[in-house]
Structures are given as C-alpha cells and as structure tokens.
mmCIF file of C-alpha atoms in Angstrom:
data_model
loop_
_atom_site.group_PDB
_atom_site.id
_atom_site.type_symbol
_atom_site.label_atom_id
_atom_site.label_comp_id
_atom_site.label_asym_id
_atom_site.label_seq_id
_atom_site.Cartn_x
_atom_site.Cartn_y
_atom_site.Cartn_z
ATOM 1 C CA ASP A 306 -16.079 -0.650 4.632
ATOM 2 C CA GLN A 307 -14.006 -1.694 0.933
ATOM 3 C CA GLN A 308 -13.854 1.635 -0.238
ATOM 4 C CA VAL A 309 -11.436 0.018 -3.212
ATOM 5 C CA LYS A 310 -12.900 -3.287 -4.840
ATOM 6 C CA GLN A 311 -10.457 -5.742 -6.294
ATOM 7 C CA ASN A 312 -13.454 -8.942 -7.181
ATOM 8 C CA SER A 313 -10.809 -11.297 -8.341
ATOM 9 C CA PRO A 314 -8.481 -13.031 -5.550
ATOM 10 C CA SER A 315 -5.849 -14.309 -8.652
ATOM 11 C CA LEU A 316 -5.962 -14.318 -12.092
ATOM 12 C CA SER A 317 -3.985 -16.007 -14.602
ATOM 13 C CA VAL A 318 -2.083 -15.764 -18.245
ATOM 14 C CA GLN A 319 -0.374 -17.427 -20.453
ATOM 15 C CA GLU A 320 2.423 -15.915 -21.082
ATOM 16 C CA GLY A 321 2.548 -13.340 -24.020
ATOM 17 C CA ARG A 322 -1.186 -12.776 -23.977
ATOM 18 C CA ILE A 323 -2.820 -9.298 -22.577
ATOM 19 C CA SER A 324 -3.701 -9.351 -18.271
ATOM 20 C CA ILE A 325 -6.449 -7.632 -17.383
ATOM 21 C CA LEU A 326 -6.049 -6.974 -13.766
ATOM 22 C CA ASN A 327 -9.938 -4.888 -12.796
ATOM 23 C CA CYS A 328 -10.853 -3.008 -9.792
ATOM 24 C CA ASP A 329 -13.633 -0.698 -8.282
ATOM 25 C CA TYR A 330 -14.227 2.301 -6.242
ATOM 26 C CA THR A 331 -17.276 3.454 -3.991
ATOM 27 C CA ASN A 332 -16.136 6.686 -2.649
ATOM 28 C CA SER A 333 -16.711 9.116 -5.923
ATOM 29 C CA MET A 334 -13.598 12.475 -4.259
ATOM 30 C CA PHE A 335 -11.023 10.076 -5.175
ATOM 31 C CA ASP A 336 -9.253 11.980 -8.012
ATOM 32 C CA TYR A 337 -5.355 9.735 -7.572
ATOM 33 C CA PHE A 338 -4.880 6.058 -8.494
ATOM 34 C CA LEU A 339 -2.142 3.992 -8.766
ATOM 35 C CA TRP A 340 -0.920 0.249 -8.790
ATOM 36 C CA TYR A 341 0.810 -1.706 -7.149
ATOM 37 C CA LYS A 342 3.183 -4.405 -7.398
ATOM 38 C CA LYS A 343 4.054 -7.869 -4.472
ATOM 39 C CA TYR A 344 5.816 -9.920 -4.537
ATOM 40 C CA PRO A 345 6.093 -11.546 -1.018
ATOM 41 C CA ALA A 346 8.354 -11.501 1.237
ATOM 42 C CA GLU A 347 8.644 -7.074 -0.560
ATOM 43 C CA GLY A 348 6.709 -3.865 0.105
ATOM 44 C CA PRO A 349 4.296 -3.166 -2.851
ATOM 45 C CA THR A 350 6.376 -1.387 -5.580
ATOM 46 C CA PHE A 351 5.029 1.508 -7.423
ATOM 47 C CA LEU A 352 3.804 0.401 -11.457
ATOM 48 C CA ILE A 353 1.898 3.174 -12.835
ATOM 49 C CA SER A 354 -0.885 6.078 -11.386
ATOM 50 C CA ILE A 355 -3.642 7.789 -13.622
ATOM 51 C CA SER A 356 -5.472 11.516 -12.306
ATOM 52 C CA SER A 357 -8.883 11.374 -12.155
ATOM 53 C CA ILE A 358 -8.411 14.104 -15.330
ATOM 54 C CA LYS A 359 -6.762 11.577 -17.081
ATOM 55 C CA ASP A 360 -8.908 8.428 -18.159
ATOM 56 C CA LYS A 361 -5.457 5.665 -20.147
ATOM 57 C CA ASN A 362 -2.364 5.724 -19.534
ATOM 58 C CA GLU A 363 0.585 3.970 -21.066
ATOM 59 C CA ASP A 364 3.266 3.432 -19.623
ATOM 60 C CA GLY A 365 5.491 0.572 -21.793
ATOM 61 C CA ARG A 366 3.871 -2.555 -21.245
ATOM 62 C CA PHE A 367 0.840 -1.394 -18.736
ATOM 63 C CA THR A 368 -1.434 0.717 -19.331
ATOM 64 C CA VAL A 369 -3.787 1.660 -16.828
ATOM 65 C CA PHE A 370 -7.867 3.163 -18.649
ATOM 66 C CA LEU A 371 -10.223 5.378 -15.516
ATOM 67 C CA ASN A 372 -13.577 4.857 -15.767
ATOM 68 C CA LYS A 373 -15.171 7.104 -13.921
ATOM 69 C CA SER A 374 -18.754 7.233 -14.424
ATOM 70 C CA ALA A 375 -18.943 3.872 -13.410
ATOM 71 C CA LYS A 376 -15.980 4.080 -11.352
ATOM 72 C CA HIS A 377 -14.430 1.462 -12.403
ATOM 73 C CA LEU A 378 -10.312 0.728 -13.029
ATOM 74 C CA SER A 379 -8.317 -1.486 -13.971
ATOM 75 C CA LEU A 380 -4.738 -1.949 -14.979
ATOM 76 C CA HIS A 381 -3.515 -3.691 -18.708
ATOM 77 C CA ILE A 382 -0.212 -5.612 -19.370
ATOM 78 C CA VAL A 383 0.856 -6.818 -22.702
ATOM 79 C CA PRO A 384 2.780 -8.751 -23.501
ATOM 80 C CA SER A 385 1.707 -10.550 -20.074
ATOM 81 C CA GLN A 386 5.752 -12.138 -18.518
ATOM 82 C CA PRO A 387 6.639 -14.348 -16.116
ATOM 83 C CA GLY A 388 8.214 -12.008 -14.335
ATOM 84 C CA ASP A 389 4.748 -10.773 -13.991
ATOM 85 C CA SER A 390 3.595 -12.981 -11.817
ATOM 86 C CA ALA A 391 2.861 -10.951 -8.604
ATOM 87 C CA VAL A 392 -0.452 -9.493 -6.196
ATOM 88 C CA TYR A 393 -1.274 -6.108 -7.303
ATOM 89 C CA PHE A 394 -3.392 -4.185 -6.027
ATOM 90 C CA CYS A 395 -4.410 -0.632 -6.593
ATOM 91 C CA ALA A 396 -5.075 2.464 -4.440
ATOM 92 C CA ALA A 397 -7.230 4.570 -4.021
ATOM 93 C CA SER A 398 -6.774 8.930 -2.798
ATOM 94 C CA ALA A 399 -8.430 11.938 -2.748
ATOM 95 C CA GLN A 400 -7.150 15.527 -3.522
ATOM 96 C CA ASN A 401 -8.628 16.854 0.417
ATOM 97 C CA THR A 402 -7.093 13.593 1.957
ATOM 98 C CA GLY A 403 -3.586 14.183 1.231
ATOM 99 C CA ASN A 404 -1.836 10.753 0.664
ATOM 100 C CA GLN A 405 -3.393 8.893 2.228
ATOM 101 C CA PHE A 406 -4.537 6.053 -0.284
ATOM 102 C CA TYR A 407 -6.936 3.536 0.335
ATOM 103 C CA PHE A 408 -6.565 -0.031 -1.367
ATOM 104 C CA GLY A 409 -7.605 -2.887 -2.598
ATOM 105 C CA THR A 410 -7.226 -6.752 -1.547
ATOM 106 C CA GLY A 411 -5.215 -7.287 -4.157
ATOM 107 C CA THR A 412 -5.113 -9.855 -7.524
ATOM 108 C CA SER A 413 -2.396 -12.125 -7.340
ATOM 109 C CA LEU A 414 -1.609 -12.495 -11.279
ATOM 110 C CA THR A 415 0.385 -15.997 -12.858
ATOM 111 C CA VAL A 416 2.161 -15.736 -16.131
ATOM 112 C CA ILE A 417 2.664 -19.146 -17.285
ATOM 113 C CA PRO A 418 5.479 -19.963 -19.346
ATOM 114 C CA GLY B 768 15.742 5.385 -5.881
ATOM 115 C CA ALA B 769 13.619 6.056 -3.645
ATOM 116 C CA VAL B 770 14.469 2.914 -0.631
ATOM 117 C CA VAL B 771 12.335 2.866 2.941
ATOM 118 C CA SER B 772 13.906 0.534 4.920
ATOM 119 C CA GLN B 773 11.629 -1.532 7.452
ATOM 120 C CA HIS B 774 12.763 -3.382 10.688
ATOM 121 C CA PRO B 775 12.876 -6.096 11.734
ATOM 122 C CA SER B 776 10.779 -8.100 8.995
ATOM 123 C CA ARG B 777 9.986 -10.714 11.670
ATOM 124 C CA VAL B 778 9.035 -10.335 15.610
ATOM 125 C CA ILE B 779 8.007 -13.281 17.739
ATOM 126 C CA CYS B 780 7.541 -12.236 20.555
ATOM 127 C CA LYS B 781 5.422 -13.153 23.976
ATOM 128 C CA SER B 782 2.011 -12.010 25.205
ATOM 129 C CA GLY B 783 1.911 -8.718 26.925
ATOM 130 C CA THR B 784 5.306 -7.362 25.002
ATOM 131 C CA SER B 785 5.973 -4.439 23.822
ATOM 132 C CA VAL B 786 7.178 -4.194 20.312
ATOM 133 C CA LYS B 787 8.320 -1.665 18.089
ATOM 134 C CA ILE B 788 9.018 -1.659 14.253
ATOM 135 C CA GLU B 789 10.670 1.519 12.466
ATOM 136 C CA CYS B 790 10.504 2.737 9.344
ATOM 137 C CA ARG B 791 13.285 4.856 7.929
ATOM 138 C CA SER B 792 14.047 6.088 4.321
ATOM 139 C CA LEU B 793 16.996 5.929 3.234
ATOM 140 C CA ASP B 794 18.021 8.552 1.081
ATOM 141 C CA PHE B 795 15.158 11.192 0.903
ATOM 142 C CA GLN B 796 12.800 12.651 4.234
ATOM 143 C CA ALA B 797 9.761 12.410 4.384
ATOM 144 C CA THR B 798 7.802 14.876 7.015
ATOM 145 C CA THR B 799 4.533 12.105 5.692
ATOM 146 C CA MET B 800 5.256 7.937 6.662
ATOM 147 C CA PHE B 801 2.424 5.672 6.996
ATOM 148 C CA TRP B 802 1.541 2.450 8.596
ATOM 149 C CA TYR B 803 -0.299 -0.127 7.471
ATOM 150 C CA ARG B 804 -1.008 -3.854 8.629
ATOM 151 C CA GLN B 805 -2.558 -6.361 5.849
ATOM 152 C CA PHE B 806 -4.630 -9.213 7.541
ATOM 153 C CA PRO B 807 -3.820 -12.487 5.384
ATOM 154 C CA LYS B 808 -5.436 -11.861 2.256
ATOM 155 C CA GLN B 809 -7.243 -8.852 2.945
ATOM 156 C CA SER B 810 -6.423 -6.187 1.803
ATOM 157 C CA LEU B 811 -3.592 -2.862 3.697
ATOM 158 C CA MET B 812 -5.641 -1.170 6.256
ATOM 159 C CA LEU B 813 -4.874 2.972 6.517
ATOM 160 C CA MET B 814 -3.260 2.068 10.050
ATOM 161 C CA ALA B 815 -1.939 6.455 10.476
ATOM 162 C CA THR B 816 -0.691 9.151 9.438
ATOM 163 C CA SER B 817 2.232 9.858 10.978
ATOM 164 C CA ASN B 818 3.288 14.046 10.978
ATOM 165 C CA GLU B 819 7.019 14.482 11.708
ATOM 166 C CA GLY B 820 7.213 16.279 14.665
ATOM 167 C CA SER B 821 3.773 16.698 15.698
ATOM 168 C CA LYS B 822 0.981 13.737 16.819
ATOM 169 C CA ALA B 823 -0.219 10.733 15.002
ATOM 170 C CA THR B 824 -2.736 10.892 12.669
ATOM 171 C CA TYR B 825 -5.077 7.731 13.046
ATOM 172 C CA GLU B 826 -7.621 6.061 11.376
ATOM 173 C CA GLN B 827 -11.402 4.938 12.260
ATOM 174 C CA GLY B 828 -10.997 2.196 14.512
ATOM 175 C CA VAL B 829 -6.839 2.323 15.344
ATOM 176 C CA GLU B 830 -6.597 2.305 18.913
ATOM 177 C CA LYS B 831 -4.008 4.893 19.335
ATOM 178 C CA ASP B 832 -2.928 3.806 22.993
ATOM 179 C CA LYS B 833 -2.748 0.440 22.224
ATOM 180 C CA PHE B 834 -0.098 1.441 18.327
ATOM 181 C CA LEU B 835 2.057 4.213 19.634
ATOM 182 C CA ILE B 836 3.239 6.041 16.508
ATOM 183 C CA ASN B 837 6.920 8.675 16.058
ATOM 184 C CA HIS B 838 8.620 10.850 13.716
ATOM 185 C CA ALA B 839 10.955 12.349 15.728
ATOM 186 C CA SER B 840 13.156 12.748 12.573
ATOM 187 C CA LEU B 841 12.567 14.089 8.548
ATOM 188 C CA THR B 842 13.668 9.532 8.206
ATOM 189 C CA LEU B 843 12.536 8.317 10.992
ATOM 190 C CA SER B 844 9.590 6.439 12.238
ATOM 191 C CA THR B 845 8.312 4.035 14.597
ATOM 192 C CA LEU B 846 5.776 2.207 15.262
ATOM 193 C CA THR B 847 5.350 0.113 18.836
ATOM 194 C CA VAL B 848 2.383 -1.903 19.997
ATOM 195 C CA THR B 849 1.564 -2.019 22.932
ATOM 196 C CA SER B 850 0.703 -4.427 25.459
ATOM 197 C CA ALA B 851 0.186 -7.065 21.968
ATOM 198 C CA HIS B 852 -1.965 -9.953 22.144
ATOM 199 C CA PRO B 853 -2.223 -12.024 19.502
ATOM 200 C CA GLU B 854 -5.095 -10.610 17.729
ATOM 201 C CA ASP B 855 -1.889 -8.461 17.068
ATOM 202 C CA SER B 856 -0.640 -10.881 15.288
ATOM 203 C CA SER B 857 0.090 -8.705 11.659
ATOM 204 C CA PHE B 858 2.267 -7.620 8.201
ATOM 205 C CA TYR B 859 2.943 -4.036 9.609
ATOM 206 C CA ILE B 860 4.024 -2.293 5.918
ATOM 207 C CA CYS B 861 4.501 1.528 6.143
ATOM 208 C CA SER B 862 5.438 3.658 3.453
ATOM 209 C CA ALA B 863 6.848 7.294 3.228
ATOM 210 C CA GLN B 864 6.424 10.285 0.554
ATOM 211 C CA ASN B 865 9.376 12.193 -0.678
ATOM 212 C CA THR B 866 8.819 15.715 0.320
ATOM 213 C CA ILE B 867 11.628 17.103 -1.619
ATOM 214 C CA LEU B 868 10.536 15.343 -5.516
ATOM 215 C CA SER B 869 6.882 17.590 -5.624
ATOM 216 C CA GLY B 870 3.914 17.179 -7.193
ATOM 217 C CA ALA B 871 5.005 12.899 -6.824
ATOM 218 C CA ASN B 872 2.102 11.590 -5.385
ATOM 219 C CA VAL B 873 3.044 8.214 -4.698
ATOM 220 C CA LEU B 874 5.272 6.182 -2.133
ATOM 221 C CA THR B 875 7.269 4.163 -1.729
ATOM 222 C CA PHE B 876 6.739 1.270 0.188
ATOM 223 C CA GLY B 877 9.702 -0.415 3.263
ATOM 224 C CA ALA B 878 9.461 -4.261 3.407
ATOM 225 C CA GLY B 879 6.717 -5.001 6.036
ATOM 226 C CA SER B 880 7.408 -6.900 8.764
ATOM 227 C CA ARG B 881 5.677 -9.707 10.384
ATOM 228 C CA LEU B 882 5.102 -9.476 14.005
ATOM 229 C CA THR B 883 3.561 -12.304 15.894
ATOM 230 C CA VAL B 884 2.709 -12.629 18.995
ATOM 231 C CA LEU B 885 2.587 -16.209 21.248
#
C-alpha cells in the first residue's frame, strides 16, 4: 500500500524556468513532510521540509507548498538550474510513529541548459 | 555537517551466503537508525527501525530472521542479509537521526549498498 505517491516519474524543464514536482499522500495522520534529492549512486540528501501547521515553506530557490485538505504537496524550484537534475523524493511521517518516513517513488527531473 | 557512511557500496555474493552491511554515523551519535530497500524504479521502502541497545522494529512483511539488524553502539548499525537469494538483490540504504540536534526531524542518509545475489 503506497501511502505516498509521486505520479510523475519524470519531468523536463528548460533552464531558468520553474520546476514543479507533485506529491500526494493518503494517510491523514501524516504531519511532517520532506523533500529529498538523489543523485545516481548516492544517498538521498535533505532539501526542504514542512510541518502540517504551515502551508508554505521557502528556502532560496526551493518552496514547498502543502494542501492538507487535498493531501497534496508540491516542490517548486525557480529558477531551475542544470545542477538540479536529479531524482526527487517526497517523504512523510506521522508524529506518533517517530521518525519513520514513507517515501514516494520519486520524480526524475532533467533541467535542460 | 552530519555524515553517514555505508559499507560496502557494492557487494556480489553467491546464493545461500550471508552479507553484512554497515551503517556508521561519522560525526554524530544516533540512537535510531533506519534501513530501507529500493527496487528499480520504486520508492524507498522502510524495512526496519534500528534502536541502539534494543531490538529492531520491523515493518510488516519484512522477515526479521532474514534481515538481522544490530545497533550495538550510538554510531553503528549493521544489516545482515542471511542466506541471501537472488530476490534479495536490491539497493539497501540506511539513515540516521542526529540525537543531539533537537527539533530537527531530518535524517542523514548513507550512500547505499548495491547487493547482487548470483
């Protein structure tokens, strides 16, 4: 049972434009969400997080939006850069499960120079 | 910053043998570490939560006798795949939370270990 879903396996964006990566979840108990970035042959690297008390969190070029009613979050990267090309995973956890995160299947982003 | 080292990065073994994968937090202490498995084009699947000094907590469907986890110190957790079979071939990743860094619900991941069972 996939509790966190990323329905777009891949995305291509022109350099300088906005990249929007989407993530949906089914468990209403999830209250903390993260985005990770993964390069080939490396472990995931933390990118940005958001808790359920917020609907937006911004860090430089990266902004995460959370829509609790729709159980949907998105990651916006603007402007996109070629170095952003990687696989992006969203992950969710519930307070009562400690730090047990459940991951989406990932979206492979390609930023075209 | 926080660094997690995972070893070996690649291992090839014969069917029926056991393989041990180590996960070390290099510059911080981690009372809790997590083990994940990733099949090609699939998400990271949480296998188990490894707690220092106590038994690991396994996710539903994960065989505890097959995947032995030991968390003997605050900086080391090991995953042993016992009597490995070709279907165990996968990418295994560990993660750790910095115990001292309070309020940070963020994990640091190892680079992963690619296991191939012939």
